[in-house]
PDB file of C-alpha atoms in Angstrom:
ATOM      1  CA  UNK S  50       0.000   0.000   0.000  1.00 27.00           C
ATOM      2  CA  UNK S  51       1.304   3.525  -0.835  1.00 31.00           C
ATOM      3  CA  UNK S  52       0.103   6.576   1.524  1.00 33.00           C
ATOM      4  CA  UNK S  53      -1.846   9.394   0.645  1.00 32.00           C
ATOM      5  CA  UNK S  54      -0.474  12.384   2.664  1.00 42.00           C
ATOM      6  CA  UNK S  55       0.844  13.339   5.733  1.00 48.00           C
ATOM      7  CA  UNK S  56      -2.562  13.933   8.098  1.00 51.00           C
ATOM      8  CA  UNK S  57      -3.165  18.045   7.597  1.00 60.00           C
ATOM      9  CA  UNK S  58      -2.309  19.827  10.930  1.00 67.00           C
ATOM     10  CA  UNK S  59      -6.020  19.367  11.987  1.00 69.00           C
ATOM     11  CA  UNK S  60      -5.933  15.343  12.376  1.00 73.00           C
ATOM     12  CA  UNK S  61      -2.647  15.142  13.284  1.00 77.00           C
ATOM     13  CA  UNK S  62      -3.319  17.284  16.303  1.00 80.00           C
ATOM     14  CA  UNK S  63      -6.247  15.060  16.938  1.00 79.00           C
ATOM     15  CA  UNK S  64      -4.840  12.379  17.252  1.00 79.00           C
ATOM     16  CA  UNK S  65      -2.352  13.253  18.871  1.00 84.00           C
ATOM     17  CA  UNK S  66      -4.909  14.192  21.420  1.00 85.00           C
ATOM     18  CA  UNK S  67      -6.561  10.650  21.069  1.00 80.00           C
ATOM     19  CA  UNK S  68      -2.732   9.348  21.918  1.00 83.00           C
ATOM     20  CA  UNK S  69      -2.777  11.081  25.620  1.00 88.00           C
ATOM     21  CA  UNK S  70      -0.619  14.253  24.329  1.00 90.00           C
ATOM     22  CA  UNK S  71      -1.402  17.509  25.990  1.00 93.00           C
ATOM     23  CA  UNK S  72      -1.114  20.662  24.018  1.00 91.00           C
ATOM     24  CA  UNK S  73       2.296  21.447  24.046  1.00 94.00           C
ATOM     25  CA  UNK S  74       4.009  17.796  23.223  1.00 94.00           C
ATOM     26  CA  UNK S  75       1.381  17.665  20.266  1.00 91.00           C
ATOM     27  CA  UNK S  76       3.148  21.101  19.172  1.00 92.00           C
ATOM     28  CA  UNK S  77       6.171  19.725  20.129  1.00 95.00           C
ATOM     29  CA  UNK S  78       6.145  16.524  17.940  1.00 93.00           C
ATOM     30  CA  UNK S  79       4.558  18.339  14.865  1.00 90.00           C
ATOM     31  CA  UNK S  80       7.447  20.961  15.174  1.00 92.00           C
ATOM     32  CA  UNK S  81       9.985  18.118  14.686  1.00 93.00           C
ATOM     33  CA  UNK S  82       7.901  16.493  12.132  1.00 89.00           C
ATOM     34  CA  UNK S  83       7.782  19.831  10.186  1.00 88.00           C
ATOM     35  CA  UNK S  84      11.735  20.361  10.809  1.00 91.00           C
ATOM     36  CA  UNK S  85      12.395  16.907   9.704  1.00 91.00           C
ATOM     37  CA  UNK S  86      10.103  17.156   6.532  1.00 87.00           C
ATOM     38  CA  UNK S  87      12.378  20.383   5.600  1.00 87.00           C
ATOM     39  CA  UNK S  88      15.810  18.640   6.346  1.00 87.00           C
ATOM     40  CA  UNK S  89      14.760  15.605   4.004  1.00 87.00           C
ATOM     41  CA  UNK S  90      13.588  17.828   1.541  1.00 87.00           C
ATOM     42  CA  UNK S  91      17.245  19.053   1.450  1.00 87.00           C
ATOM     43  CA  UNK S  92      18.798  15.696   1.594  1.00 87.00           C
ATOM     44  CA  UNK S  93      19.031  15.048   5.131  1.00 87.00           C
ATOM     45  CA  UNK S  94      17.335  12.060   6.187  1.00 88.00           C
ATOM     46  CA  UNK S  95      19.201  11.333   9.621  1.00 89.00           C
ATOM     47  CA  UNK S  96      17.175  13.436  11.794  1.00 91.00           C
ATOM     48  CA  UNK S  97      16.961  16.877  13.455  1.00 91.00           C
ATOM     49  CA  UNK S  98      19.995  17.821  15.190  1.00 91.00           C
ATOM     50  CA  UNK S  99      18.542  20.947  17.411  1.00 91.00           C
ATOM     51  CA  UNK S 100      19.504  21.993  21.056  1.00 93.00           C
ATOM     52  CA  UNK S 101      16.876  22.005  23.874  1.00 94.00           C
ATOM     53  CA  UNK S 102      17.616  25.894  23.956  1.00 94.00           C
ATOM     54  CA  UNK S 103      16.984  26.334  20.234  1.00 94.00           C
ATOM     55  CA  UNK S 104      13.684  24.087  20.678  1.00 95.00           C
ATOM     56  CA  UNK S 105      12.441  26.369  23.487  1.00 94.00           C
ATOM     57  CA  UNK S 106      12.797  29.293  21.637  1.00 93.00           C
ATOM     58  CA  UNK S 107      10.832  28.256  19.002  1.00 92.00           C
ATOM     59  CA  UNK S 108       8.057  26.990  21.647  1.00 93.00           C
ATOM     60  CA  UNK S 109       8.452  29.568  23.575  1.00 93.00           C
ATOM     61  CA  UNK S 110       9.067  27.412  26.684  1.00 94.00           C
ATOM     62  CA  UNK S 111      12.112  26.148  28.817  1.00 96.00           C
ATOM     63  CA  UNK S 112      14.932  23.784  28.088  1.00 95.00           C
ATOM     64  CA  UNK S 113      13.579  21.966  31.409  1.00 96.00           C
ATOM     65  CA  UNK S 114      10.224  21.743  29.461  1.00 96.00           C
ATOM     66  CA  UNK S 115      11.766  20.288  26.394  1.00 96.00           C
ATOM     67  CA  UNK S 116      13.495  17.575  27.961  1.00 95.00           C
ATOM     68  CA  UNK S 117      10.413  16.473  29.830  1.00 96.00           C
ATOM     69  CA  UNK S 118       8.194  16.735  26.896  1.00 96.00           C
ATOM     70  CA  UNK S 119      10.648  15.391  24.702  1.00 96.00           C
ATOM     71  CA  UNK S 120      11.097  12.543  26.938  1.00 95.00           C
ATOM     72  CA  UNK S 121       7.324  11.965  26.754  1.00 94.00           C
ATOM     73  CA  UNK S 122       7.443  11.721  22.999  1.00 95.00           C
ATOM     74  CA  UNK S 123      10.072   8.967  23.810  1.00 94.00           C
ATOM     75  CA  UNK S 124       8.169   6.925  25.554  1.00 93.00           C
ATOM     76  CA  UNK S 125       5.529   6.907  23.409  1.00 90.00           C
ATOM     77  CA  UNK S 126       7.463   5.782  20.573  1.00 90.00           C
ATOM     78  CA  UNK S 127       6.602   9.044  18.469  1.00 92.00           C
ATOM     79  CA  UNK S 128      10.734  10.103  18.440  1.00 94.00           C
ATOM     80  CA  UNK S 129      13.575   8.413  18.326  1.00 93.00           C
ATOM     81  CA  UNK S 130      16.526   9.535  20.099  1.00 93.00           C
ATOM     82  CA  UNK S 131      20.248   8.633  18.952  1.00 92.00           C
ATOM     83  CA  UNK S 132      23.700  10.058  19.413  1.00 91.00           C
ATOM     84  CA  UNK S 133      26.502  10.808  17.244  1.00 88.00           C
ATOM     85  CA  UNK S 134      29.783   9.967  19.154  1.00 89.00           C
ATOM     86  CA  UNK S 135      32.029  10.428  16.115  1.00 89.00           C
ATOM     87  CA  UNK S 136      34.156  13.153  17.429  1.00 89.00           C
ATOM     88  CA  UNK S 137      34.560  12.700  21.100  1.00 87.00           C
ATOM     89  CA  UNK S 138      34.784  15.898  21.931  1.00 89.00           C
ATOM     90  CA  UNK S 139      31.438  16.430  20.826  1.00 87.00           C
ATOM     91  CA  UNK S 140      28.557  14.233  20.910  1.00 85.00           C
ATOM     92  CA  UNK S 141      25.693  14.773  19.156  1.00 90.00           C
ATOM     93  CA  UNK S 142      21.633  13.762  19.863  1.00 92.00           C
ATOM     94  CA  UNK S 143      19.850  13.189  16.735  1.00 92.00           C
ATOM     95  CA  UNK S 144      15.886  13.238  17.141  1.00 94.00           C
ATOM     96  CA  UNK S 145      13.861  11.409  14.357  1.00 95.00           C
ATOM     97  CA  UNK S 146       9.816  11.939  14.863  1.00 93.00           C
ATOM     98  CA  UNK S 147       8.106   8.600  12.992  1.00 88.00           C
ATOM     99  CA  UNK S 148       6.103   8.869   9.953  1.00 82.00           C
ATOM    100  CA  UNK S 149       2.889   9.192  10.386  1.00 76.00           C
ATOM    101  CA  UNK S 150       0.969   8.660   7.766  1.00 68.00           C
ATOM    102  CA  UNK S 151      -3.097   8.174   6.521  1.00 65.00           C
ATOM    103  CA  UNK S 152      -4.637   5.799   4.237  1.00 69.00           C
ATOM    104  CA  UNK S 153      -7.670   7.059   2.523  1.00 74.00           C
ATOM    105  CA  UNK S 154     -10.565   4.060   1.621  1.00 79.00           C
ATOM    106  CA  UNK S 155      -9.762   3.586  -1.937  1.00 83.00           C
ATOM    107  CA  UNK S 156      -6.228   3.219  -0.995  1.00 82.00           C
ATOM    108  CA  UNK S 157      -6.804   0.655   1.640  1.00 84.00           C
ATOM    109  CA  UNK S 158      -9.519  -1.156  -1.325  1.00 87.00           C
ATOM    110  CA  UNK S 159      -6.689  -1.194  -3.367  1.00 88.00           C
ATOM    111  CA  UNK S 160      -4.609  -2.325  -1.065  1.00 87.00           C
ATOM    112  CA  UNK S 161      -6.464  -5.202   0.216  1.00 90.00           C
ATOM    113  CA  UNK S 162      -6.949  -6.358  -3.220  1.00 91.00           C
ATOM    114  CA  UNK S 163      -4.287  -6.814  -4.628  1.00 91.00           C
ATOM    115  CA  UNK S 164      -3.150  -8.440  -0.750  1.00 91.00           C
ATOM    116  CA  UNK S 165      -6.046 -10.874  -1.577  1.00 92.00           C
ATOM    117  CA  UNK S 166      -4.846 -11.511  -5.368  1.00 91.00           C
ATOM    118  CA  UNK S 167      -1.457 -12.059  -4.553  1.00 91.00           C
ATOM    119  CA  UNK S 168      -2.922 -14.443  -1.639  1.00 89.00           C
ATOM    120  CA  UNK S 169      -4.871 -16.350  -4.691  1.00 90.00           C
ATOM    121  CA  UNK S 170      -1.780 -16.645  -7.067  1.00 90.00           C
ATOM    122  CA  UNK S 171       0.453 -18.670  -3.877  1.00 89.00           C
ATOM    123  CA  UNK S 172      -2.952 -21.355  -3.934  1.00 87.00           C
ATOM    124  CA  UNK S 173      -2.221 -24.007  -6.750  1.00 86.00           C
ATOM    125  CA  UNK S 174      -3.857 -24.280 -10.138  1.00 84.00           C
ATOM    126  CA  UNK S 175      -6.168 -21.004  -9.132  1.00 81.00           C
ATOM    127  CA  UNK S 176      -6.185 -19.277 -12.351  1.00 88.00           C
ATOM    128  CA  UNK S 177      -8.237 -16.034 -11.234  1.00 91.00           C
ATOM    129  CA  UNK S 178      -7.704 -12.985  -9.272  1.00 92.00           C
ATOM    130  CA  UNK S 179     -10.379  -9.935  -8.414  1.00 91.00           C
ATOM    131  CA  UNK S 180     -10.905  -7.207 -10.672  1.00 91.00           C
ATOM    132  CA  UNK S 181      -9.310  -4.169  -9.464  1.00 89.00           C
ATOM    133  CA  UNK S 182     -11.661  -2.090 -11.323  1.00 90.00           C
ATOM    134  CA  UNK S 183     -14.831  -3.537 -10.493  1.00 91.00           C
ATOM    135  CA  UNK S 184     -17.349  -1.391  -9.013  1.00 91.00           C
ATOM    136  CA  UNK S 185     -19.170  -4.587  -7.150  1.00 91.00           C
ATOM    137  CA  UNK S 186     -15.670  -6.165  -5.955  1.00 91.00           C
ATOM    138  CA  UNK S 187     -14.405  -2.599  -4.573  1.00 91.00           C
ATOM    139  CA  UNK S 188     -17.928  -2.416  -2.700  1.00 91.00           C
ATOM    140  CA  UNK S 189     -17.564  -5.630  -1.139  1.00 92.00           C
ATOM    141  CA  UNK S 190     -14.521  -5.156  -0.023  1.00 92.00           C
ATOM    142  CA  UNK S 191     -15.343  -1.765   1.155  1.00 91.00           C
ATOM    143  CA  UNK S 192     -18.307  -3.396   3.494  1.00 93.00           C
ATOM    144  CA  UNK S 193     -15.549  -5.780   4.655  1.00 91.00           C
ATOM    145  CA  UNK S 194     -13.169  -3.266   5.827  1.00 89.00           C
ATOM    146  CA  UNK S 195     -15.941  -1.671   7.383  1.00 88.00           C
ATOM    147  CA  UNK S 196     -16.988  -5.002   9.166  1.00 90.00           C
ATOM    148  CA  UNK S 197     -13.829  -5.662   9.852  1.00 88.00           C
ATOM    149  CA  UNK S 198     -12.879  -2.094  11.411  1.00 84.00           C
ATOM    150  CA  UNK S 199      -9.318  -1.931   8.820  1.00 82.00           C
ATOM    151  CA  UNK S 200      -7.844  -3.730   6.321  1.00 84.00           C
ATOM    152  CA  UNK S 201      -5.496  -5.129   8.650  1.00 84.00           C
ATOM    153  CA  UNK S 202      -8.053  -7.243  10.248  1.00 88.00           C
ATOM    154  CA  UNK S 203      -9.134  -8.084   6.633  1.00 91.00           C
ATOM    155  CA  UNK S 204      -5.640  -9.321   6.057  1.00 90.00           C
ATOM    156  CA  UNK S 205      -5.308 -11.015   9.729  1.00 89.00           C
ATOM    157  CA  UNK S 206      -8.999 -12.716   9.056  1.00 93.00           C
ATOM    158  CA  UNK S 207      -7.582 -14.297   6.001  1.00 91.00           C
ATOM    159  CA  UNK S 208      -4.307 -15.541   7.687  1.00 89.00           C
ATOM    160  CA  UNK S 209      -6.073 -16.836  10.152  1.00 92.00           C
ATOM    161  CA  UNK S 210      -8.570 -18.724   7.753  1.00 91.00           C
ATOM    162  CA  UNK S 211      -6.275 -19.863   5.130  1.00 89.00           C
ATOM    163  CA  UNK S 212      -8.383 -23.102   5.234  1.00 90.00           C
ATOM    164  CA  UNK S 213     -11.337 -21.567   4.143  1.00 90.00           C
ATOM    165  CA  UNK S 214     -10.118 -19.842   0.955  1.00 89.00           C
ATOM    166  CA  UNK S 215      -9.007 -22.568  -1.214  1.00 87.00           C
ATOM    167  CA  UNK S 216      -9.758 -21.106  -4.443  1.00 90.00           C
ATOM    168  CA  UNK S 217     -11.163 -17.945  -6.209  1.00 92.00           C
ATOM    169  CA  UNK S 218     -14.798 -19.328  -5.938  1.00 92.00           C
ATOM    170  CA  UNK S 219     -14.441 -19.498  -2.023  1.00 92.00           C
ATOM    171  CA  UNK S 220     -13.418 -16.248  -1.681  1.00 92.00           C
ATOM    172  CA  UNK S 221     -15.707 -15.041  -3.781  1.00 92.00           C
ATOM    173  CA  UNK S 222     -18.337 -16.538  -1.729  1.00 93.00           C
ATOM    174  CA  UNK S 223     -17.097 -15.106   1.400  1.00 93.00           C
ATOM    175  CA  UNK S 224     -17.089 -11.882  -0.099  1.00 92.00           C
ATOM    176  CA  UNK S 225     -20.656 -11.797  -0.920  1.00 90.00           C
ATOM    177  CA  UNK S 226     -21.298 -11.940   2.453  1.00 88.00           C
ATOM    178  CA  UNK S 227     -20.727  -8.134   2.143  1.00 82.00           C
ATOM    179  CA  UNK S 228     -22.832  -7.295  -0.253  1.00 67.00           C
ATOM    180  CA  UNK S 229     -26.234  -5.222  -0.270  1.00 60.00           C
ATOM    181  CA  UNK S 230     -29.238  -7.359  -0.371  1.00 53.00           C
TER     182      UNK S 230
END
């Protein structure tokens, strides 16, 4: 699956809300994220190397606050935190915020097709795959992902289940099951 966009400063503060952030490490993170963005734009992709005092500044809060909020981010698993020890003399902490990153529907449709195709071409002598274009296919598996809550559980209901999909017919059948009546 390929991603859409970035989430738009709106939804990314969201949910970074939804993730137990308070105000200021939701700035904080999206800061970074925005720094970083600009740095790999230029060719830099190992990470932001900034100072706690040039952070603050930016925030407008203390170096004390950075740490803490920074350490937060941490935790969470939103940064990583690394250090450059190639001169001795002068170490330096590299901060990398993750990617985060939104799938729209059709992407995820898409997505979970082709999963499922590929899934059909590993069963032996199955000779068909699902239409990527066709409206009733990209329904069904739109009322599946919606069943299912992601496409993710789509994928982990058909791992679990190889048994039942032996062929292009069965999943066919199961995939009815999502269709209007």
């Amino acid at each position: 699956m390929s991603y859409i966009s970035f989430y738009d400063d709106g939804e990314l503060r969201a949910y970074l809300f939804e993730q137990g952030l308070n105000l200021l490490q939701a700035n904080l993170f999206m800061l970074l994220q925005s720094i970083d963005k600009y740095a790999e734009q230029s060719g830099n992709y190992s990470g932001i190397k900034a100072s706690n005092a040039k952070i603050g500044r930016e925030l407008g809060i203390t170096q004390r606050a950075v740490t803490n909020n920074l350490s937060k981010l941490q935790e969470l698993g939103l940064i990583q935190v690394t250090f450059d020890r190639s001169i001795p003399s002068n170490t330096k902490r590299i901060i990398k915020p993750i990617k985060l990153v939104q799938y729209s529907l059709e992407s995820q449709i898409s997505g979970l097709i082709g999963y499922i195709n590929k899934f059909l071409n590993s069963i032996p002598d199955n000779w068909e795959e699902l239409e990527k274009d066709n409206p009733e296919t990209r329904n069904q598996i739109k009322k599946a992902i919606s069943y299912f809550g992601s496409d993710k559980e789509v994928m982990n209901y058909i791992n679990s289940n190889r048994d039942e999909f032996t062929n292009y017919d069965t999943v066919i059948d199961w995939l009815s099951n999502f269709s209007t009546p």
